[in-house]
Amino acid sequence: MKCILRVVLILELCAYAAALRNMTCNILERFELYGLYKKGDIMLGGIFPVQYFSVPPELSFRSKPDKWKCDNLDFSGFQSAQTMAYAVDEINRNVSLLPNITLGYWLYDNCIRMSIGLRAATALISGQESVVSDYSCNQAPPVVALVGDTGSSPSIAISRILSLFGMPMVSYFATCPCLSNKVEFPSFFRTIPSDDFQVKAMVEIIKHFGWTWVGILGSDDEYGHTALKTFSDVFQTVGCLSFNEIIPQANDKLKILHITNIIKQSTAKVIVIFAVSRDISFLLNEIILQNITGRQWIASEAWSLDSLASEENFYWLGGTIGIAIRRKDIPNLEKFLLQVRPDFDPANNLVIRFWETMFECKFPENSSTLINGKTCTGSEDLKSLSTAYTDTSQLRSAYNVYKSVYALAHALHDLMMCKKGEGPFENGSCADIFNVQPWQVLFYMRKVNFINPLGERVAFDKNGDALGIYDIVNWQKINQGKITIKTVGVYDESVITGKALTIQDNEIFWNFPSKLAPESICSKSCQPGTRKASRKGEPVCCFDCVPCAEGEISTVVDSSECFRCPSDFWSNPGRNQCVEKEVEFLSFEESMGITLTTIAALGICVSFSVLAVFIHFRETAVVKANNSELSYFLLVSLALCFLCSLFFIGEPSHVTCRLRHVAFGISFVLCISCLLVKTVVVIIAFKATVPGNNRIKWFGAVQQRGTVFFFTSVETLICILWLVISPPVPAKNTNSEHSKIILECNVGSVTGFACVLGYIFFLACVCFVLAFLARNLPDSFNEAKFITFSMIIFLAVWIAFIPAYVSSPGKYTIAVEIFAILASSFGLLMAIFTPKCYIILLKPELNNKRSLMGRSTNNKNAVSNGRILSAPQICMYHAYHFFFTVHIWKPHKCPK
């Protein structure tokens, strides 16, 4: 009995297990989507924008909402979807890539709607099977990877969902830099360069043409906002933005008018737009309406190849320079596209929509309403029509689709080639190609690096981004008014040597009257010799050019500051080069130096001539009466005064700097000392006429020479101390005249120099005072008046010298000093010796003792040349008798 029960229990358990194995789940809801399907061992998913017009369902939720309705099929979008089908077919025929493995695909149309794109992604992840068995749960997922989406915003949303399952997503058109964030989007890859690369390419183009003042516009979505921010950050090192505006996605009339007014008022001639054509169309209509021309448009890759490049828009948009996805020719693609035939399998319903749109007909099975009564037969010839679908001359986004499929195929191939025990997974295990999981494919996607059948390297960087390669295109008009988009350059950031940007300038069409590249700058560049001065409240690119100050230069264009020249250099008239300063000093070769030298030489000659006259006529009355020895000293000192002025001419040296001031001081002190002694002698001579006064015998010739020697020795001692402590030295004066180096003598010790001048001035003042006091002595014999007059000239010259010296620039300072020396020397020479030379040379009959002394008439009166002398004059007769005798003069009592 127990055995029977056990057998029954075992049979029941087996039946229950069999029942569990045969249990199935029915899917509650299926999204109704337009798509393409092909069965394979491993399925790939794809999302493409095939139809670009959609109508949302009524969402009152009083009944089950209908599906979205899509219309207006875009042939370029369908071509991209068929390119993926072609790539899968080509891979399946390649025996060296995924051998014995057949790829299949599920492709859906997103109708350029994010919500429909999310439905498509959900359908690809979960599958569209109506019945799901327990057995299918142990198989590979419906798709292991996804190709798409086109836009950045839907790609962000879809990638967030796929990253939950570790499913790779390879976009061929999403360019937002935010998708490079591997923390946020770990499973995202793309075969189109990020906008970061696009922005770099645009900035390089702008730099190439020297544009520093541009405006930027962007669409009101993730793509536009991110692109504008990235461009603003990168461009600030190159130039400035005149404006930065967002283009509304809807036809917001006020916002559109606001943007067009900014464009009209801005001085920027270059405008960069990051948007798709549908966002630009509203703005373009207003630009055409207001006839805004004379702008250079820079197009992002989202619209650089768009249908906006038409003959109707060319007047306003002609010459647009754009960034375009790299173009490649895919062999046999056109043949594959022309082989498409209608398929009434619901999974391939997108082919039916394509066929009906292409031939403007309807299949009877699809609708009872026919377009113009035309029925599709399915035998129509695609070769008979020329559309964007059959045009394979501009394969750009389609080529990125091609690369995306091949990248997934190579990842799967690497996964299949894994050797057991050497795999990347736990315990060196490998993935099962027939039960592969998306996260396992993701691991190999990060290592993809291969050369595709067209000879181009395909690889991803650490952020999942493709290499930054773009074509530079230009909108041009060719024969018969046809518009063409011509490739005029390439931007390849992968270039190791040379420049990333290459542009053929002569191939570009410029839509300006001059047919030349426009100038778009806020302020023209500041040329060398000027500096930039920013305008308050304006961008740094808006500035004024201010000439550099004297002594400063700028040597580069747009210098922000001027640089001061070294001390021995000065700026040239253009303020763009430092040149050696002109060295200036009073030389013997220039006219002023020759003139002053001539005058000094004349003074020396006159002094020695007068000395010769005095020596020759030394026995005459006038010479004797003027104290001949002191007169000799005076004439020699005057000659030395004239001579010392020559030390002030010529390039200063250590010798001349010491000699000029020492010779000047000693010569003038010797001169003034002689005059002072002569004055003292005259005064003492007259004082000696007082009875009982015999002081004259204490101030004879020896005492007079000793006095002159003493006064001169004091000045000599001062000069010696000055030369020992801090002597004058040659110096370069760069302060008086900034553009010249004035070679002069630095006095060294100012105190020593002041003592030298002060001592001369002291003796001159003493001499002047004594001579002035003696000026009223009898006229016939009084020399004090001439000394007084000479001192007035001397002091007047040197007092006038001070302001003239201070106000004279450069070498003229020395000229003024020489002039003062010569003028004062000539003043002394003329005032003292002209009357005497006049008598000696022109009136020799008066040059005798009798004429100078007169004759006595009686004890009370005397007559001189028939003239009766007064009592004081008779006293002078006795005083001047001292000069005509060689004996000690005995004073006589003057009559009262």
CSV table of C-alpha atoms in Angstrom, one decimal, residues 33 44-47 105-108 119-128 141-143 145-147 167:
chain,number,residue,atom,x,y,z
A,33,LEU,CA,4.0,51.5,-33.7
A,44,LEU,CA,19.2,44.7,-32.4
A,45,GLY,CA,16.7,47.6,-31.8
A,46,GLY,CA,16.5,50.9,-33.6
A,47,ILE,CA,14.6,54.1,-33.3
A,105,TYR,CA,16.4,43.9,-36.0
A,106,TRP,CA,13.3,45.6,-34.6
A,107,LEU,CA,13.1,49.2,-36.0
A,108,TYR,CA,10.5,51.7,-34.9
A,119,ARG,CA,7.1,53.9,-26.2
A,120,ALA,CA,9.3,52.4,-28.9
A,121,ALA,CA,12.2,52.0,-26.4
A,122,THR,CA,9.8,50.3,-23.9
A,123,ALA,CA,8.6,48.0,-26.7
A,124,LEU,CA,12.1,47.0,-27.6
A,125,ILE,CA,13.1,46.3,-24.0
A,126,SER,CA,10.0,44.2,-23.2
A,127,GLY,CA,9.3,42.8,-26.6
A,128,GLN,CA,6.0,42.8,-28.6
A,141,PRO,CA,16.1,39.6,-24.2
A,142,PRO,CA,14.1,40.9,-27.2
A,143,VAL,CA,17.0,43.1,-28.2
A,145,ALA,CA,21.3,46.9,-27.9
A,146,LEU,CA,19.6,49.9,-29.4
A,147,VAL,CA,20.6,52.2,-32.3
A,167,MET,CA,21.7,47.9,-22.4
